[in-house]
Short mmCIF file of N, CA, C and O and ligand atoms in Angstrom, two decimals:
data_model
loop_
_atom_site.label_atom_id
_atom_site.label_comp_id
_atom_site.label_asym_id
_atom_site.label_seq_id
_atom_site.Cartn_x
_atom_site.Cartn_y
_atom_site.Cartn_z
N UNK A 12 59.00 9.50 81.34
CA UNK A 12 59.83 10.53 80.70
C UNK A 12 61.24 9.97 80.50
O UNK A 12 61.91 9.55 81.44
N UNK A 13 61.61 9.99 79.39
CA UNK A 13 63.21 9.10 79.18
C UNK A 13 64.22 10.66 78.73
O UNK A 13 63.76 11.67 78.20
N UNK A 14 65.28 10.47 79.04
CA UNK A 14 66.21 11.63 78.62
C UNK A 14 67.05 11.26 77.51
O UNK A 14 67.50 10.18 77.13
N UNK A 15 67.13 12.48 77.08
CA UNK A 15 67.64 12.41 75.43
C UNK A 15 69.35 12.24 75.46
O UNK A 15 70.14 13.16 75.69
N UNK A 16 69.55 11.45 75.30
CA UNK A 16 71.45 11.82 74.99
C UNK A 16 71.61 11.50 73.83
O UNK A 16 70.78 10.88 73.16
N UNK A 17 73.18 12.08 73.26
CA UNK A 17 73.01 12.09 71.84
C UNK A 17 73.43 10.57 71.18
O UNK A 17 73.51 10.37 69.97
N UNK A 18 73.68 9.60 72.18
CA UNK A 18 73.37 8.20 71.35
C UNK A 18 71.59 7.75 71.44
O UNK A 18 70.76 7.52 70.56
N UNK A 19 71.56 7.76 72.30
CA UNK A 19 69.91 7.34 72.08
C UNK A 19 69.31 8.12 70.49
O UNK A 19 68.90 7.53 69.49
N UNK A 20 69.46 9.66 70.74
CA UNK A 20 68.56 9.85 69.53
C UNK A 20 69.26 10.08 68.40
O UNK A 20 68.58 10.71 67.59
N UNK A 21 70.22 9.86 68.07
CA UNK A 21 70.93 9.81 66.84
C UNK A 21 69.96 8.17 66.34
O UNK A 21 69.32 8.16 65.29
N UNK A 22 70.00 7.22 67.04
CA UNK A 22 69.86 5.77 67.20
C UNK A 22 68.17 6.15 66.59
O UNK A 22 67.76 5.65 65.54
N UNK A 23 67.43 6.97 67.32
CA UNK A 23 66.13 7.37 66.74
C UNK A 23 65.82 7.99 65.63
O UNK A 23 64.90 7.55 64.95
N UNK A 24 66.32 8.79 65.36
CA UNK A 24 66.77 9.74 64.21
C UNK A 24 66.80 8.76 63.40
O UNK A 24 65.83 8.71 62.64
N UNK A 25 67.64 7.86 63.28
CA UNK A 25 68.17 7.15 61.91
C UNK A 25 66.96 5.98 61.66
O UNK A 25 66.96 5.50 60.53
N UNK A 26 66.00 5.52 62.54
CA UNK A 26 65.16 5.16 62.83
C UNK A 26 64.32 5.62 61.78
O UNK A 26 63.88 4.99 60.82
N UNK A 27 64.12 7.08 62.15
CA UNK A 27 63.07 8.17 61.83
C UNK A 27 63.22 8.22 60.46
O UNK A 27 62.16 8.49 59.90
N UNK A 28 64.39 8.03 59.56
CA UNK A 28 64.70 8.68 58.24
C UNK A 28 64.52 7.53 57.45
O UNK A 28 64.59 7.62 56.22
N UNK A 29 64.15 5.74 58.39
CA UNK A 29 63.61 5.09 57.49
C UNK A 29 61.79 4.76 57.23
O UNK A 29 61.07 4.40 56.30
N UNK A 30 61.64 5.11 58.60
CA UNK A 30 60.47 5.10 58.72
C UNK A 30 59.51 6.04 57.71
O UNK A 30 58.60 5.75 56.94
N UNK A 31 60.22 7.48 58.14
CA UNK A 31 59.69 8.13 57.38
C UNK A 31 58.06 8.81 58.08
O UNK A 31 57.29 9.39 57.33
N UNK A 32 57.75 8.63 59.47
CA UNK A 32 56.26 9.35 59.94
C UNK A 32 56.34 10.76 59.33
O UNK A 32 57.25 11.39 58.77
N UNK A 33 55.19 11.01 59.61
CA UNK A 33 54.16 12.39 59.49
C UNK A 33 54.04 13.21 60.39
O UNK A 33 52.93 13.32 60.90
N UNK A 34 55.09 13.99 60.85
CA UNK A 34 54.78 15.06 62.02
C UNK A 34 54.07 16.11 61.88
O UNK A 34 53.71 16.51 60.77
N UNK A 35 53.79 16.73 63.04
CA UNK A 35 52.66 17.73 63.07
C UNK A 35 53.04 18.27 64.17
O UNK A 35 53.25 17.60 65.18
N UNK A 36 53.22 20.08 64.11
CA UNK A 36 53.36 20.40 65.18
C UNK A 36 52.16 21.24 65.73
O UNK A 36 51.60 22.17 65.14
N UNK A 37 51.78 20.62 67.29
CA UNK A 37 50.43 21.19 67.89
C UNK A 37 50.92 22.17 68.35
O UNK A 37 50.28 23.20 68.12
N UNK A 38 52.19 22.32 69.17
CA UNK A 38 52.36 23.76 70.28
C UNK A 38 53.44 23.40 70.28
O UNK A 38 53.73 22.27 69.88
N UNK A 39 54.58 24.51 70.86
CA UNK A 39 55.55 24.19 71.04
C UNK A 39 55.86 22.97 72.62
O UNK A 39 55.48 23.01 73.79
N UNK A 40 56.69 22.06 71.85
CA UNK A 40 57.52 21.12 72.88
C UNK A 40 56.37 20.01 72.38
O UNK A 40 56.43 18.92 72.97
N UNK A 41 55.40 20.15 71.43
CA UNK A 41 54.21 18.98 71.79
C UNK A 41 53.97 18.79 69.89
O UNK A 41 53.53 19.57 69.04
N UNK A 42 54.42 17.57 69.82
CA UNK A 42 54.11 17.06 68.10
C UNK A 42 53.18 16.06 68.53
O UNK A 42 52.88 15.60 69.64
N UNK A 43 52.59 15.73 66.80
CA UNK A 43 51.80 14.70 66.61
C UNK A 43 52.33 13.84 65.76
O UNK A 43 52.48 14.32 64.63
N UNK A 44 52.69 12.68 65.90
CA UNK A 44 53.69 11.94 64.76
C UNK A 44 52.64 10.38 64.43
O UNK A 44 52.19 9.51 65.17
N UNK A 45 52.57 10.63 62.89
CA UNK A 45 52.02 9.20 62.82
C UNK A 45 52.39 8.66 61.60
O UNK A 45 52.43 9.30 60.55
N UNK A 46 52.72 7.30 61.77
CA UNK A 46 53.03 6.90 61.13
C UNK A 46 51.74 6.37 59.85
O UNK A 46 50.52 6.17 59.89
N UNK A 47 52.93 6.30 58.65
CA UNK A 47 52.02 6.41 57.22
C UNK A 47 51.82 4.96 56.73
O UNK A 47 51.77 4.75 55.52
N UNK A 48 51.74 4.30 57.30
CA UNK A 48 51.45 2.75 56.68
C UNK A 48 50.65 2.62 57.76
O UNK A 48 49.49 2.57 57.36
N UNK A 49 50.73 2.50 59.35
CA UNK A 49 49.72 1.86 59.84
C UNK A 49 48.58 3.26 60.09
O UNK A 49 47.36 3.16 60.16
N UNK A 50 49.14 4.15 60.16
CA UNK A 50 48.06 5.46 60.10
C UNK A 50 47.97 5.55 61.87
O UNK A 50 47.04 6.22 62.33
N UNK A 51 48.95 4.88 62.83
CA UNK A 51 49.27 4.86 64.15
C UNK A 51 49.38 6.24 64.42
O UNK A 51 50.15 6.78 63.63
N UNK A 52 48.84 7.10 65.35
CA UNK A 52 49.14 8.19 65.54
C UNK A 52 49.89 8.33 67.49
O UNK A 52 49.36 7.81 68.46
N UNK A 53 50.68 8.86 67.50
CA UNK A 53 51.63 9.57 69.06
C UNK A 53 51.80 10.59 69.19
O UNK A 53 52.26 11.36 68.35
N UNK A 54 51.53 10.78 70.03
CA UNK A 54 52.01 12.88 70.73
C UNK A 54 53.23 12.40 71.32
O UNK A 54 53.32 11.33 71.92
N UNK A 55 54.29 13.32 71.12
CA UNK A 55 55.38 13.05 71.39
C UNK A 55 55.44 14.58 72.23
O UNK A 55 55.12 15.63 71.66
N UNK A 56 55.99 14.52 73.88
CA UNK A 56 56.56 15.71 74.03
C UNK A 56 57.57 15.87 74.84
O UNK A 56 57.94 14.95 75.58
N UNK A 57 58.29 17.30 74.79
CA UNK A 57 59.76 17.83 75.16
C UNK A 57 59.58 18.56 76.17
O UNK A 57 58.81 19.51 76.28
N UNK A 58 60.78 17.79 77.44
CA UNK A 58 61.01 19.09 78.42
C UNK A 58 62.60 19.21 78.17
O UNK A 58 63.37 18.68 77.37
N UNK A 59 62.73 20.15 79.23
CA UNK A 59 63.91 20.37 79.52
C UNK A 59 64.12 21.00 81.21
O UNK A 59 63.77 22.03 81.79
N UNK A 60 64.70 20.05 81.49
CA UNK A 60 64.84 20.41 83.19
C UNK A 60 66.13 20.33 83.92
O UNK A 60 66.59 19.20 83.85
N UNK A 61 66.83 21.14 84.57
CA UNK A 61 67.53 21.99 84.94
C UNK A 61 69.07 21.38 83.48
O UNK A 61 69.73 20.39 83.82
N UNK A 62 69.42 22.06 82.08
CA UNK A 62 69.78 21.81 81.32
C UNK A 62 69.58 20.47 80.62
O UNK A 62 69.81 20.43 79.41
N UNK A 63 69.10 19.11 81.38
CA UNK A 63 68.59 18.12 80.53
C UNK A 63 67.79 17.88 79.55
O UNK A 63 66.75 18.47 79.85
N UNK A 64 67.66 17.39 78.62
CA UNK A 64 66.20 17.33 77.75
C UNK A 64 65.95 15.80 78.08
O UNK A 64 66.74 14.88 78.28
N UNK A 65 64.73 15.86 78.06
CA UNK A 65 64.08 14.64 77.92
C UNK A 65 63.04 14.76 77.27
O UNK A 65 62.57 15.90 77.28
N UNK A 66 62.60 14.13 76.81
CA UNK A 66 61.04 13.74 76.03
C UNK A 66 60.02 12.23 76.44
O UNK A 66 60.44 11.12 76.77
N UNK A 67 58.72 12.67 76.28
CA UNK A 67 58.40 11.56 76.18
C UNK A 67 56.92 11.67 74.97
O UNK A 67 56.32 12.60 74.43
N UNK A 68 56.79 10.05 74.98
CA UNK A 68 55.63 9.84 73.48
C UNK A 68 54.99 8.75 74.16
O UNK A 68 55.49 8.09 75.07
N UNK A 69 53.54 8.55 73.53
CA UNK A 69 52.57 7.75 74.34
C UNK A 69 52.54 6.29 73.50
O UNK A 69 51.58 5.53 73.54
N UNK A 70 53.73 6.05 72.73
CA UNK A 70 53.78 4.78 72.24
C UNK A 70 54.16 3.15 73.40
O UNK A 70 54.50 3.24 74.58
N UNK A 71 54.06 2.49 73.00
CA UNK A 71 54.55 1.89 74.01
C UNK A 71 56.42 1.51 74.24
O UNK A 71 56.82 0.68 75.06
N UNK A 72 57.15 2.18 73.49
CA UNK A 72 58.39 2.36 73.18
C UNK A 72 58.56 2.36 75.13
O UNK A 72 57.62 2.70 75.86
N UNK A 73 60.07 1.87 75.71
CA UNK A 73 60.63 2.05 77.27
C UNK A 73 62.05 3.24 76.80
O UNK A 73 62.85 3.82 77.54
N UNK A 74 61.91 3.24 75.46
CA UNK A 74 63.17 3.97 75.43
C UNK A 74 62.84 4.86 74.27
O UNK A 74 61.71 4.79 73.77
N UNK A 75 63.91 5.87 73.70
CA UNK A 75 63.61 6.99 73.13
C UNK A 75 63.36 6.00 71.77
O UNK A 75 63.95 4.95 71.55
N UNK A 76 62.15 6.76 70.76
CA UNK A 76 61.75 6.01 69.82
C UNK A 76 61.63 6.88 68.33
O UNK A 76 61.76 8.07 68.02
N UNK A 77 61.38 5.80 67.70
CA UNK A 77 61.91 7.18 66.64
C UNK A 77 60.53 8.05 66.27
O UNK A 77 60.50 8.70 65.23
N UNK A 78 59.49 8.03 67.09
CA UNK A 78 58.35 9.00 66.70
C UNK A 78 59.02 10.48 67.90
O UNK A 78 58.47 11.58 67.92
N UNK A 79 59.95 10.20 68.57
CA UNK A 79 60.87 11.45 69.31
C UNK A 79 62.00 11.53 67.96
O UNK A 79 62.31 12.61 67.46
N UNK A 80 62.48 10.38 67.53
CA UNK A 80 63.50 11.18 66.80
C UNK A 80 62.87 11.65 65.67
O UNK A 80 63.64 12.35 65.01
N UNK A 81 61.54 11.53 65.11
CA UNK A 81 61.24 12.58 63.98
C UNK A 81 60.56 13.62 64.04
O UNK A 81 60.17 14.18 63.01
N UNK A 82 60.31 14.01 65.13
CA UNK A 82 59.58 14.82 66.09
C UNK A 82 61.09 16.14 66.68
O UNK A 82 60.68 17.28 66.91
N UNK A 83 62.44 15.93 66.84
CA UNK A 83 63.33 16.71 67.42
C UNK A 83 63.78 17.32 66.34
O UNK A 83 64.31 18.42 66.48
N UNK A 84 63.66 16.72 65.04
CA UNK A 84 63.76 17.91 63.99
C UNK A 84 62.78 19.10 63.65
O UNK A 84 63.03 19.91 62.76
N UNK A 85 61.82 19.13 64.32
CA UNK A 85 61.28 20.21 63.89
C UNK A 85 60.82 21.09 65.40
O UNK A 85 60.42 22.24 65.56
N UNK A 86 61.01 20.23 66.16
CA UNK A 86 61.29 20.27 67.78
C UNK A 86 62.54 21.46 67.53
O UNK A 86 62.11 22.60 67.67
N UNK A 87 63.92 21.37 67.20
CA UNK A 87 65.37 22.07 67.29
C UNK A 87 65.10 23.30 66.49
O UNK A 87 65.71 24.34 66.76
N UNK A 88 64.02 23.25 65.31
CA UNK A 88 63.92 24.46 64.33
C UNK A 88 63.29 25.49 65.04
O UNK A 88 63.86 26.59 65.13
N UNK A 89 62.15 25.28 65.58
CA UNK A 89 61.05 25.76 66.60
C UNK A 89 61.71 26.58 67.83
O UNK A 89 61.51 27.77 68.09
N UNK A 90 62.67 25.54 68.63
CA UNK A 90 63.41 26.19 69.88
C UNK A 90 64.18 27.38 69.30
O UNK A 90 64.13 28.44 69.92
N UNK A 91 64.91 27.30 68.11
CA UNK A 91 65.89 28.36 67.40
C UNK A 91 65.58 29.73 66.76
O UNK A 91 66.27 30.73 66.60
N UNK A 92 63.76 29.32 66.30
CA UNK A 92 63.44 30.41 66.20
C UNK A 92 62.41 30.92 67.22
O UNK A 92 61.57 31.74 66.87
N UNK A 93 62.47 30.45 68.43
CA UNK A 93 61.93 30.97 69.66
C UNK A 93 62.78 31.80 69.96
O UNK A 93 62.62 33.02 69.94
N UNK A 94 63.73 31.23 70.26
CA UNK A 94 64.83 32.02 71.05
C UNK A 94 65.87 33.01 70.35
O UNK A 94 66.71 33.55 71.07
N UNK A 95 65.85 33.22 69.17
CA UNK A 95 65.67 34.13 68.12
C UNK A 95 64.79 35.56 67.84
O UNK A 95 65.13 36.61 67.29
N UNK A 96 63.67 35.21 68.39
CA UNK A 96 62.65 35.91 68.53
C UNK A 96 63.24 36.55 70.36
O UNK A 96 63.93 37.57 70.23
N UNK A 97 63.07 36.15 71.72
CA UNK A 97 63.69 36.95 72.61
C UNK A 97 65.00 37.16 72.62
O UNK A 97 65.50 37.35 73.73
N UNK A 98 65.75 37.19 71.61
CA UNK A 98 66.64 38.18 72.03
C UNK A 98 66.85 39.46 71.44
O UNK A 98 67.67 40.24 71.93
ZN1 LIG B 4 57.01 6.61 70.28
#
């Protein structure tokens, strides 16, 4: 499980916007991201524990990768309209 700070996944993110994968969301906190040239598929997933986030993905990445950073955009939409919904 690696924790998210906002240099790591900015660093992924920008990663993500060249790459360009295929996300899929299974449940909340839990995507499916695969990439479109090798057809590689990763579950990427999100906690959050006592205010930290961390994530992790079953690639062989040691650090945050960009199948998390294309995965937290639709990850951030999801949490917003969760928590939208209880209040
Ligand atoms: Zn990965």
């Amino acid at each position: 499980m690696l924790e998210i700070t906002k240099e790591s996944i900015e660093k992924a993110i920008a990663k993500a916007r060249i790459t360009k994968p295929k996300v899929k969301v299974i449940q909340f906190r839990l995507y499916s991201v695969t990439n479109k040239t090798t057809g590689a598929n990763y579950e990427v997933k999100f906690y959050k524990i006592s205010g930290k986030k961390f994530a992790e993905c079953d690639c062989k990445a040691t650090k945050i990768c960009y199948h998390i950073g294309a995965s937290i955009g639709a990850h951030i939409v999801l949490a917003e309209q969760m928590s939208r919904q209880t209040v």
